Tab-separated table of C-alpha atoms and ligand atoms in Angstrom:
chain	number	residue	atom	x	y	z
A	11	MET	CA	-41.681	-23.911	5.261
A	12	SER	CA	-39.267	-23.769	2.564
A	13	ILE	CA	-36.307	-26.101	2.427
A	14	THR	CA	-33.023	-25.069	1.190
A	15	PRO	CA	-31.294	-27.939	-0.529
A	16	ILE	CA	-27.717	-28.816	0.435
A	17	THR	CA	-25.483	-27.845	-2.932
A	18	GLN	CA	-21.816	-27.821	-3.138
A	19	SER	CA	-21.852	-24.040	-2.611
A	20	ASN	CA	-23.775	-24.000	0.543
A	21	ILE	CA	-21.847	-26.997	2.274
A	22	HIS	CA	-18.938	-24.565	2.547
A	23	SER	CA	-21.142	-21.542	3.677
A	24	VAL	CA	-20.301	-22.725	7.389
A	25	LYS	CA	-18.741	-19.726	8.663
A	26	LYS	CA	-14.875	-20.536	8.615
A	27	THR	CA	-12.422	-18.375	10.479
A	28	ASP	CA	-9.992	-16.502	7.921
A	29	LEU	CA	-6.594	-17.021	9.556
A	30	LEU	CA	-5.171	-14.138	7.471
A	31	SER	CA	-7.410	-11.797	9.868
A	32	LEU	CA	-5.505	-13.054	12.986
A	33	THR	CA	-2.292	-11.313	14.663
A	34	LEU	CA	-0.273	-14.134	16.186
A	35	PRO	CA	-1.606	-13.732	19.726
A	36	GLN	CA	-5.195	-13.958	18.440
A	37	MET	CA	-3.909	-17.275	16.641
A	38	GLN	CA	-2.428	-18.504	19.744
A	39	GLU	CA	-5.885	-17.938	21.449
A	40	TRP	CA	-7.825	-19.521	18.731
A	41	LEU	CA	-5.779	-22.812	18.703
A	42	LEU	CA	-5.883	-22.740	22.381
A	43	GLU	CA	-9.855	-22.825	22.372
A	44	ARG	CA	-9.026	-26.066	20.579
A	45	GLY	CA	-7.063	-27.692	22.982
A	46	GLU	CA	-3.477	-26.859	20.809
A	47	PRO	CA	-0.596	-25.583	22.546
A	48	PRO	CA	0.686	-22.063	21.630
A	49	PHE	CA	3.606	-22.996	19.676
A	50	ARG	CA	1.489	-24.214	16.981
A	51	ALA	CA	0.417	-20.723	16.155
A	52	LYS	CA	4.114	-19.945	15.232
A	53	GLN	CA	4.339	-23.036	13.030
A	54	LEU	CA	1.081	-22.102	11.283
A	55	TYR	CA	2.265	-18.521	10.891
A	56	SER	CA	5.388	-19.596	9.326
A	57	TRP	CA	3.108	-21.871	6.869
A	58	LEU	CA	1.081	-19.099	5.845
A	59	TYR	CA	3.655	-15.900	5.781
A	60	GLN	CA	6.930	-17.693	5.013
A	61	ARG	CA	6.183	-20.513	3.149
A	62	LEU	CA	2.920	-18.951	1.580
A	63	VAL	CA	1.079	-22.023	1.386
A	64	THR	CA	-2.626	-22.337	0.568
A	65	ASP	CA	-3.525	-25.725	1.768
A	66	PHE	CA	-3.498	-27.314	4.972
A	67	SER	CA	-2.587	-30.819	3.960
A	68	VAL	CA	1.103	-29.853	3.284
A	69	MET	CA	1.650	-28.420	6.695
A	70	SER	CA	3.713	-31.333	7.590
A	71	ASN	CA	4.879	-30.512	11.166
A	72	LEU	CA	1.199	-29.987	12.401
A	73	PRO	CA	-0.614	-33.132	13.547
A	74	GLN	CA	-2.883	-34.805	11.087
A	75	HIS	CA	-5.874	-34.286	13.424
A	76	LEU	CA	-5.110	-30.399	13.452
A	77	ARG	CA	-4.867	-30.231	9.833
A	78	ASN	CA	-8.354	-31.714	9.217
A	79	ARG	CA	-9.535	-29.413	11.694
A	80	LEU	CA	-8.161	-26.320	10.214
A	81	ALA	CA	-9.522	-27.653	6.858
A	82	GLN	CA	-13.021	-27.814	8.243
A	83	GLU	CA	-13.036	-24.685	10.530
A	84	ALA	CA	-10.320	-22.151	8.988
A	85	SER	CA	-9.760	-20.805	5.503
A	86	ILE	CA	-6.758	-18.934	4.218
A	87	GLY	CA	-7.883	-15.669	2.410
A	88	PRO	CA	-10.888	-17.318	0.335
A	89	MET	CA	-11.206	-15.195	-2.793
A	90	ILE	CA	-10.931	-15.933	-6.534
A	91	VAL	CA	-9.147	-14.306	-9.101
A	92	ARG	CA	-11.643	-13.353	-11.781
A	93	SER	CA	-9.331	-11.529	-14.292
A	94	GLU	CA	-5.696	-10.657	-14.417
A	95	GLN	CA	-3.888	-8.281	-16.977
A	96	HIS	CA	-0.256	-7.693	-17.615
A	97	SER	CA	1.066	-4.564	-18.963
A	98	LYS	CA	2.822	-4.986	-22.395
A	99	ASP	CA	6.177	-4.177	-20.656
A	100	ASP	CA	4.938	-6.420	-17.708
A	101	ARG	CA	6.161	-3.926	-15.170
A	102	THR	CA	2.419	-3.561	-14.012
A	103	ARG	CA	-0.063	-6.432	-13.418
A	104	LYS	CA	-3.561	-5.947	-12.319
A	105	ILE	CA	-6.064	-8.600	-10.950
A	106	LEU	CA	-9.786	-8.541	-10.113
A	107	LEU	CA	-10.733	-10.408	-7.335
A	108	GLU	CA	-14.150	-11.703	-6.239
A	109	LEU	CA	-14.544	-11.901	-2.471
A	110	ASN	CA	-16.757	-14.544	-0.864
A	111	ASP	CA	-19.916	-12.519	-0.982
A	112	GLY	CA	-19.425	-11.647	-4.729
A	113	LYS	CA	-18.032	-8.299	-4.395
A	114	LEU	CA	-15.228	-7.207	-6.562
A	115	ILE	CA	-11.947	-5.378	-5.803
A	116	GLU	CA	-8.919	-4.636	-7.748
A	117	SER	CA	-5.070	-4.954	-6.795
A	118	VAL	CA	-1.966	-4.152	-8.659
A	119	LEU	CA	1.742	-5.393	-8.741
A	120	MET	CA	4.054	-2.678	-9.783
A	121	LEU	CA	7.787	-3.908	-10.622
A	122	TYR	CA	10.542	-1.365	-10.899
A	123	PRO	CA	14.082	-2.441	-12.005
A	124	SER	CA	17.090	-1.279	-10.078
A	125	ILE	CA	18.259	2.066	-11.314
A	126	GLY	CA	21.407	3.645	-9.987
A	127	ASP	CA	21.449	3.473	-6.194
A	128	ASN	CA	17.917	2.597	-6.173
A	129	ASN	CA	17.238	-1.242	-5.497
A	130	ALA	CA	14.832	-3.152	-7.389
A	131	ARG	CA	11.319	-2.924	-5.811
A	132	ALA	CA	7.944	-5.042	-6.161
A	133	THR	CA	5.448	-2.925	-4.721
A	134	VAL	CA	1.651	-3.842	-4.253
A	135	CYS	CA	-1.105	-1.522	-4.470
A	136	VAL	CA	-3.764	-2.870	-2.054
A	137	SER	CA	-7.620	-2.188	-1.971
A	138	THR	CA	-9.188	-1.410	1.751
A	139	GLN	CA	-12.824	-1.199	0.771
A	140	ALA	CA	-15.080	-2.429	-2.054
A	141	GLY	CA	-16.093	0.632	-3.467
A	142	CYS	CA	-15.597	4.032	-1.723
A	143	ALA	CA	-17.894	6.257	-0.166
A	144	PHE	CA	-16.219	9.635	-0.812
A	145	GLY	CA	-17.020	10.071	-4.525
A	146	CYS	CA	-13.863	12.228	-5.503
A	147	THR	CA	-14.963	13.371	-9.277
A	148	PHE	CA	-11.720	12.102	-11.056
A	149	CYS	CA	-11.851	8.600	-9.481
A	150	ALA	CA	-13.409	5.618	-10.963
A	151	THR	CA	-13.894	4.079	-7.485
A	152	GLY	CA	-15.334	7.126	-6.235
A	153	GLN	CA	-18.175	7.142	-8.897
A	154	MET	CA	-19.213	3.445	-8.014
A	155	GLY	CA	-20.213	4.356	-4.194
A	156	PHE	CA	-19.596	2.340	-1.257
A	157	ASP	CA	-19.993	-1.510	-0.901
A	158	ARG	CA	-18.447	-2.465	2.179
A	159	HIS	CA	-15.085	-2.450	4.290
A	160	LEU	CA	-12.787	-5.410	3.451
A	161	ILE	CA	-11.733	-7.497	6.946
A	162	SER	CA	-7.995	-7.528	7.572
A	163	GLY	CA	-7.688	-10.905	5.958
A	164	GLU	CA	-8.900	-9.660	2.739
A	165	ILE	CA	-6.258	-6.881	2.846
A	166	VAL	CA	-3.568	-9.163	3.594
A	167	ALA	CA	-4.565	-11.668	1.077
A	168	GLN	CA	-3.986	-9.425	-1.600
A	169	VAL	CA	-0.539	-8.959	-0.919
A	170	LEU	CA	0.242	-12.736	-0.363
A	171	ILE	CA	-1.311	-13.402	-3.908
A	172	PHE	CA	1.526	-11.557	-5.599
A	173	ALA	CA	3.995	-12.728	-3.118
A	174	ARG	CA	3.270	-16.152	-4.369
A	175	GLU	CA	3.212	-15.239	-7.906
A	176	LEU	CA	6.797	-13.685	-7.598
A	177	ARG	CA	8.413	-16.284	-5.448
A	178	ASP	CA	6.984	-18.827	-8.041
A	179	ALA	CA	8.391	-16.942	-11.172
A	180	PRO	CA	10.828	-13.946	-10.013
A	181	TRP	CA	10.910	-11.105	-12.181
A	182	ALA	CA	13.784	-9.381	-14.006
A	183	ALA	CA	13.991	-6.277	-16.000
A	184	LYS	CA	14.307	-6.988	-19.856
A	185	GLY	CA	16.940	-4.426	-19.774
A	186	ASP	CA	15.037	-1.735	-21.992
A	187	ARG	CA	14.693	1.832	-21.121
A	188	GLU	CA	12.447	2.672	-18.125
A	189	GLY	CA	10.186	5.407	-19.045
A	190	ARG	CA	11.324	8.632	-17.073
A	191	PRO	CA	9.222	11.558	-18.363
A	192	TYR	CA	8.857	14.978	-17.227
A	193	TYR	CA	12.335	15.345	-15.735
A	194	THR	CA	13.481	18.621	-14.916
A	195	GLN	CA	16.779	19.891	-16.228
A	196	ASN	CA	18.615	19.047	-12.931
A	197	GLU	CA	17.016	15.591	-12.323
A	198	SER	CA	18.275	14.791	-16.080
A	199	LYS	CA	21.712	15.807	-14.871
A	200	ARG	CA	21.503	13.925	-11.731
A	201	ALA	CA	20.426	10.687	-13.599
A	202	GLU	CA	23.580	11.101	-15.750
A	203	TYR	CA	25.924	11.133	-12.975
A	204	SER	CA	24.096	8.581	-10.827
A	205	ARG	CA	25.939	5.042	-10.973
A	206	GLY	CA	24.415	2.598	-13.423
A	207	ASP	CA	23.722	3.247	-16.765
A	208	PRO	CA	24.349	6.858	-17.725
A	209	ARG	CA	21.010	6.944	-19.663
A	210	GLY	CA	18.965	5.829	-16.826
A	211	ARG	CA	18.625	2.251	-17.796
A	212	PRO	CA	18.049	-0.427	-15.215
A	213	ASN	CA	21.026	-2.035	-13.701
A	214	SER	CA	21.423	-5.630	-14.610
A	215	SER	CA	20.563	-7.193	-11.288
A	216	ALA	CA	19.272	-10.414	-9.745
A	217	PRO	CA	15.433	-11.095	-10.293
A	218	ILE	CA	13.301	-9.986	-7.545
A	219	ASP	CA	11.290	-12.852	-5.806
A	220	HIS	CA	9.466	-11.105	-3.003
A	221	ILE	CA	7.227	-8.180	-2.075
A	222	THR	CA	9.157	-5.041	-0.906
A	223	ASN	CA	6.598	-2.477	-0.493
A	224	ILE	CA	2.850	-1.804	-0.345
A	225	VAL	CA	0.864	1.294	-0.741
A	226	LEU	CA	-2.689	1.490	0.293
A	227	MET	CA	-3.752	3.440	-3.010
A	228	GLY	CA	-6.173	0.713	-4.281
A	229	MET	CA	-10.059	1.091	-4.127
A	230	GLY	CA	-11.324	2.445	-0.899
A	231	GLU	CA	-10.286	4.978	1.902
A	232	PRO	CA	-8.134	3.333	4.318
A	233	LEU	CA	-8.655	5.499	7.186
A	234	HIS	CA	-12.632	5.065	6.951
A	235	ASN	CA	-11.709	1.409	7.666
A	236	TYR	CA	-9.348	2.217	10.277
A	237	ASP	CA	-9.259	-0.909	12.535
A	238	ASN	CA	-9.200	-3.508	9.956
A	239	VAL	CA	-6.449	-1.545	8.213
A	240	LEU	CA	-4.235	-1.299	11.316
A	241	GLN	CA	-4.706	-4.823	12.158
A	242	ALA	CA	-3.559	-5.795	8.361
A	243	LEU	CA	-0.494	-3.775	8.606
A	244	ARG	CA	0.316	-5.163	11.961
A	245	ILE	CA	-0.113	-8.766	10.585
A	246	LEU	CA	2.073	-8.138	7.444
A	247	ASN	CA	4.750	-6.418	9.849
A	248	SER	CA	4.929	-9.174	12.068
A	249	SER	CA	8.569	-10.700	12.376
A	250	ASP	CA	7.080	-14.248	13.006
A	251	GLY	CA	5.283	-13.908	9.594
A	252	PHE	CA	5.702	-11.856	6.447
A	253	ASN	CA	8.036	-9.461	8.368
A	254	LEU	CA	7.542	-6.372	5.942
A	255	GLY	CA	8.835	-3.247	7.631
A	256	ALA	CA	6.510	-0.592	8.410
A	257	ARG	CA	8.790	2.113	6.551
A	258	HIS	CA	7.872	0.057	3.309
A	259	MET	CA	4.187	0.700	3.962
A	260	THR	CA	2.472	3.833	2.721
A	261	VAL	CA	-1.068	4.619	3.878
A	262	SER	CA	-2.921	7.358	1.568
A	263	THR	CA	-5.758	9.106	2.655
A	264	VAL	CA	-8.409	11.367	1.114
A	265	GLY	CA	-7.820	13.600	4.531
A	266	LEU	CA	-9.877	12.198	7.369
A	267	VAL	CA	-8.469	14.820	10.115
A	268	PRO	CA	-9.451	12.800	13.257
A	269	ALA	CA	-7.965	9.541	11.781
A	270	ILE	CA	-4.886	11.221	10.748
A	271	ARG	CA	-4.318	12.596	14.316
A	272	LYS	CA	-5.076	8.976	15.826
A	273	LEU	CA	-2.448	7.311	13.296
A	274	SER	CA	0.233	9.510	14.563
A	275	GLN	CA	-0.179	8.056	17.854
A	276	GLU	CA	0.314	4.412	16.620
A	277	GLN	CA	3.631	2.537	17.422
A	278	LEU	CA	3.854	1.687	13.616
A	279	GLN	CA	6.091	4.083	11.429
A	280	VAL	CA	4.254	3.857	8.120
A	281	ASN	CA	4.502	6.413	5.718
A	282	LEU	CA	1.616	8.908	5.266
A	283	ALA	CA	0.482	10.313	2.027
A	284	ILE	CA	-2.520	12.844	1.613
A	285	SER	CA	-4.511	13.266	-1.564
A	286	LEU	CA	-4.326	17.118	-1.677
A	287	HIS	CA	-5.114	17.590	-5.318
A	288	ALA	CA	-5.818	21.439	-5.056
A	289	PRO	CA	-4.396	24.209	-2.798
A	290	THR	CA	-7.786	26.262	-2.445
A	291	ASP	CA	-10.724	25.283	-0.607
A	292	GLU	CA	-12.947	26.317	-3.359
A	293	LEU	CA	-11.238	24.117	-6.119
A	294	ARG	CA	-10.587	21.192	-3.511
A	295	SER	CA	-14.381	21.336	-2.730
A	296	GLN	CA	-15.257	20.806	-6.466
A	297	THR	CA	-13.246	17.635	-7.025
A	298	MET	CA	-13.273	16.240	-3.418
A	299	PRO	CA	-16.442	16.569	-1.517
A	300	ILE	CA	-14.744	15.811	1.723
A	301	ASN	CA	-13.064	19.029	1.631
A	302	LYS	CA	-16.277	20.605	2.868
A	303	LYS	CA	-16.129	18.584	6.176
A	304	TYR	CA	-12.277	19.053	6.633
A	305	PRO	CA	-11.412	22.029	4.787
A	306	LEU	CA	-7.347	22.837	4.179
A	307	GLU	CA	-6.735	24.636	7.057
A	308	GLU	CA	-7.762	21.875	9.682
A	309	LEU	CA	-6.053	19.030	7.070
A	310	ILE	CA	-2.739	20.929	6.955
A	311	ALA	CA	-2.879	21.698	10.847
A	312	ALA	CA	-3.210	17.902	11.364
A	313	CYS	CA	-0.680	17.191	8.947
A	314	LYS	CA	1.658	19.748	11.095
A	315	ASP	CA	0.973	18.086	14.317
A	316	TYR	CA	1.399	14.769	12.561
A	317	ILE	CA	5.041	15.698	11.575
A	318	ALA	CA	5.799	17.194	15.019
A	319	THR	CA	4.597	14.017	16.668
A	320	THR	CA	6.350	11.523	14.318
A	321	GLY	CA	9.207	13.545	12.921
A	322	ARG	CA	8.219	11.931	9.752
A	323	GLN	CA	8.052	13.604	6.088
A	324	VAL	CA	4.445	13.536	4.745
A	325	THR	CA	3.742	13.183	0.628
A	326	PHE	CA	1.082	15.095	-0.853
A	327	GLU	CA	-0.361	13.707	-3.894
A	328	TYR	CA	-1.366	15.920	-6.385
A	329	VAL	CA	-3.360	14.702	-9.415
A	330	LEU	CA	-2.686	16.959	-12.189
A	331	LEU	CA	-5.851	17.650	-14.272
A	332	ALA	CA	-5.202	19.670	-17.363
A	333	GLY	CA	-6.955	22.971	-17.351
A	334	VAL	CA	-8.249	22.621	-13.813
A	335	ASN	CA	-5.473	22.546	-11.012
A	336	ASP	CA	-2.410	22.427	-13.061
A	337	THR	CA	-1.701	26.199	-13.838
A	338	ALA	CA	1.396	28.193	-12.381
A	339	GLU	CA	-1.031	30.213	-10.196
A	340	TYR	CA	-2.077	27.112	-8.591
A	341	ALA	CA	1.515	25.843	-8.373
A	342	HIS	CA	2.392	29.121	-6.412
A	343	LEU	CA	-0.735	28.614	-3.914
A	344	LEU	CA	0.519	25.042	-3.311
A	345	GLY	CA	3.936	26.281	-2.775
A	346	THR	CA	2.655	28.822	-0.158
A	347	LEU	CA	0.263	26.220	1.387
A	348	LEU	CA	3.133	23.646	2.098
A	349	ALA	CA	5.753	26.328	2.840
A	350	PRO	CA	5.084	26.016	6.659
A	351	LEU	CA	5.816	22.349	6.597
A	352	LYS	CA	9.442	23.133	5.336
A	353	GLN	CA	11.412	19.922	4.256
A	354	PHE	CA	8.755	17.633	5.713
A	355	ALA	CA	6.347	18.161	2.847
A	356	HIS	CA	6.941	16.336	-0.378
A	357	VAL	CA	4.580	16.659	-3.524
A	358	ASN	CA	4.134	13.708	-5.623
A	359	CYS	CA	2.530	15.183	-9.033
A	360	ILE	CA	0.510	12.455	-10.578
A	361	PRO	CA	-0.771	12.964	-14.345
A	362	VAL	CA	-4.354	12.051	-13.931
A	363	ASN	CA	-5.277	8.585	-15.471
A	364	ALA	CA	-8.322	9.808	-17.483
A	365	THR	CA	-11.317	7.695	-16.369
A	366	SER	CA	-13.984	10.018	-17.843
A	367	ALA	CA	-13.999	12.681	-20.479
A	368	ASP	CA	-14.195	15.154	-18.145
A	369	PHE	CA	-10.438	15.208	-17.243
A	370	LYS	CA	-7.188	15.235	-19.119
A	371	SER	CA	-3.671	14.649	-18.303
A	372	PRO	CA	-1.423	17.935	-19.057
A	373	SER	CA	1.266	17.965	-21.494
A	374	GLY	CA	4.867	17.169	-20.417
A	375	GLU	CA	5.506	21.026	-20.662
A	376	ALA	CA	2.922	21.891	-18.369
A	377	ILE	CA	4.288	19.330	-15.665
A	378	ARG	CA	7.298	20.435	-15.979
A	379	ALA	CA	6.465	24.096	-15.837
A	380	PHE	CA	4.316	23.287	-12.550
A	381	ARG	CA	7.230	21.301	-10.858
A	382	SER	CA	9.560	24.448	-11.593
A	383	VAL	CA	7.545	26.763	-9.612
A	384	LEU	CA	7.230	24.098	-6.540
A	385	PHE	CA	11.133	24.106	-6.729
A	386	GLU	CA	11.069	28.046	-6.480
A	387	HIS	CA	9.023	27.412	-3.408
A	388	ARG	CA	11.732	24.890	-2.181
A	389	ILE	CA	9.043	22.238	-2.211
A	390	SER	CA	10.496	18.659	-2.757
A	391	ASN	CA	8.671	17.170	-5.466
A	392	SER	CA	8.653	14.182	-7.902
A	393	VAL	CA	6.450	12.958	-10.747
A	394	ARG	CA	4.923	9.600	-10.834
A	395	ALA	CA	5.629	7.880	-14.086
A	396	GLU	CA	2.467	6.852	-15.707
A	397	ARG	CA	2.361	3.019	-15.909
A	398	GLY	CA	-0.056	0.387	-17.148
A	399	ASP	CA	-2.139	2.557	-19.185
A	400	ASP	CA	-2.688	-0.295	-21.422
A	401	ILE	CA	-4.466	-2.388	-18.731
A	402	ALA	CA	-6.734	0.513	-16.903
A	403	ALA	CA	-4.151	1.377	-14.109
A	404	ALA	CA	-6.380	3.699	-12.106
A	405	CYS	CA	-8.052	1.517	-9.536
A	406	GLY	CA	-11.949	1.069	-10.058
A	407	GLN	CA	-11.260	1.085	-14.058
A	408	LEU	CA	-10.876	-2.851	-14.431
A	409	ARG	CA	-13.984	-3.411	-12.136
A	410	THR	CA	-15.860	-0.896	-14.015
A	411	ARG	CA	-14.723	-2.593	-17.480
A	412	PHE	CA	-15.606	-5.962	-15.850
A	413	GLU	CA	-19.010	-5.136	-14.743
A	414	LYS	CA	-20.214	-3.508	-18.066
A	415	ASN	CA	-19.272	-6.855	-19.906
A	416	ARG	CA	-21.114	-8.895	-17.287
A	417	LYS	CA	-24.192	-6.631	-17.975
A	418	GLN	CA	-24.138	-6.917	-21.643
A	419	GLN	CA	-23.854	-10.712	-21.703
B	4	LIG	N1	-8.806	6.430	-0.738
B	4	LIG	C1	-7.347	6.909	-0.798
B	4	LIG	C2	-6.498	5.905	-1.458
B	4	LIG	C3	-6.964	5.359	-2.684
B	4	LIG	S1	-6.907	6.312	-3.909
B	4	LIG	C4	-6.998	8.189	-1.213
B	4	LIG	O1	-7.783	8.964	-1.585
B	4	LIG	O2	-6.217	8.822	-0.873
B	4	LIG	C5	-5.140	6.289	-4.153
B	4	LIG	C6	-4.665	7.834	-5.143
B	4	LIG	O3	-5.008	7.571	-6.255
B	4	LIG	C7	-5.090	9.187	-4.380
B	4	LIG	O4	-4.312	9.968	-4.377
B	4	LIG	C8	-6.292	9.324	-5.633
B	4	LIG	O5	-6.577	10.588	-5.352
B	4	LIG	C9	-5.494	8.896	-6.657
B	4	LIG	N2	-6.554	8.736	-7.841
B	4	LIG	C10	-7.608	8.421	-8.105
B	4	LIG	N3	-8.198	8.467	-9.233
B	4	LIG	C11	-7.170	8.649	-10.017
B	4	LIG	C12	-6.892	9.012	-11.470
B	4	LIG	N4	-8.063	8.874	-12.322
B	4	LIG	N5	-5.712	9.299	-11.835
B	4	LIG	C13	-4.653	9.371	-11.113
B	4	LIG	N6	-4.936	9.288	-10.000
B	4	LIG	C14	-6.007	8.788	-9.239
B	5	LIG	FE1	-12.201	7.147	-2.559
B	5	LIG	FE2	-9.722	7.805	-2.843
B	5	LIG	FE3	-11.195	7.642	-5.020
B	5	LIG	FE4	-11.490	9.618	-3.323
B	5	LIG	S1	-9.623	9.251	-4.622
B	5	LIG	S2	-13.145	8.465	-4.260
B	5	LIG	S3	-11.390	8.724	-1.399
B	5	LIG	S4	-10.604	5.964	-3.481
């Protein structure tokens, strides 16, 4: 017989309930099982999501016996920040988080000053899985393989970490020029005429102290972890708690057709982004193995039905890989593929963040040319400004680097 000695670490390993995984009705139920009246759940929710506290002892309107019991039986998003990096311009911040079973995930905060008519934004890029099962060839996370799904509290906690950070130290643009590369001529003109600084510099605005948007574009495939992801979004949406509007949330998917159809039936009006990255089955199957299971015809049909059901626009992400999918010919094919969706399709061109020697980002000229062809097809499109290159911005890169260093030590 072997006896496990009681150590500091396994004293705490008694399974605690992660409160960030509970919807308000579930929290009421949990408290009821412990003999507490339902109104305590609202109080607790307010401490967690409005006051953003991490310590039960400060919850002054809860009776002492309940605070003690919570400390014994519950936790508030247990995870450790292993590393934090800020880009030189402090508009991108990336954290590496260790979950309570040692798995590592990344989350990113992206800060946008107010320019012209656009308000300042603070967007969290959230991970939904540790690793990913889908193996897209240009993606650092895809090359790691799949560890596990995140529970909803682990998804919610990533947003709260940055919410606390901004509350404690609100962010204001330093007034330097926002990088706006690859404008087409029309866009440059529009920027000139927009309100605010004529050269597209940020308006002077009040510091931003809260999270305005979340995008599920971190590690993992959100729709492969459907139930936990939807639960997390509902928790963040709750008006008794964090109160983030569903229209400020974006789910990005590799293209899981049955899950896209399921999502269209949910009573939660989130934005949908599809990782398309190629306009032909032949090319898409080379970089995105999932295309063999759900080819383009099925994927576009699902998007069409999604639009018909929800009346909402769908964004198609298109990672530009120099010499692979960025030619004028592919731009024409993309225009033709999306034409049936009319004004309900928007393409977001994303110069690849090179994670391996296999892929390079196209030149500014090539990006402009690609976009012009899309405009010829009347496909609305934009280009994602590269950010955070100096801190390994593509998700999965920080963890890859961290694990390499750990092995070398
Ligand atoms: N699994 C989901 C969400 C996470 S990936 C999905 O694939 O949509 C979020 C976005 O980042 C996707 O559009 C993905 O294709 C893109 N991406 C992955 N690797 C990238 C890289 N190296 N450079 C730029 N974008 C990348
Ligand atoms: Fe997974 Fe998305 Fe990366 Fe593909 S792009 S491997 S689906 S995280």
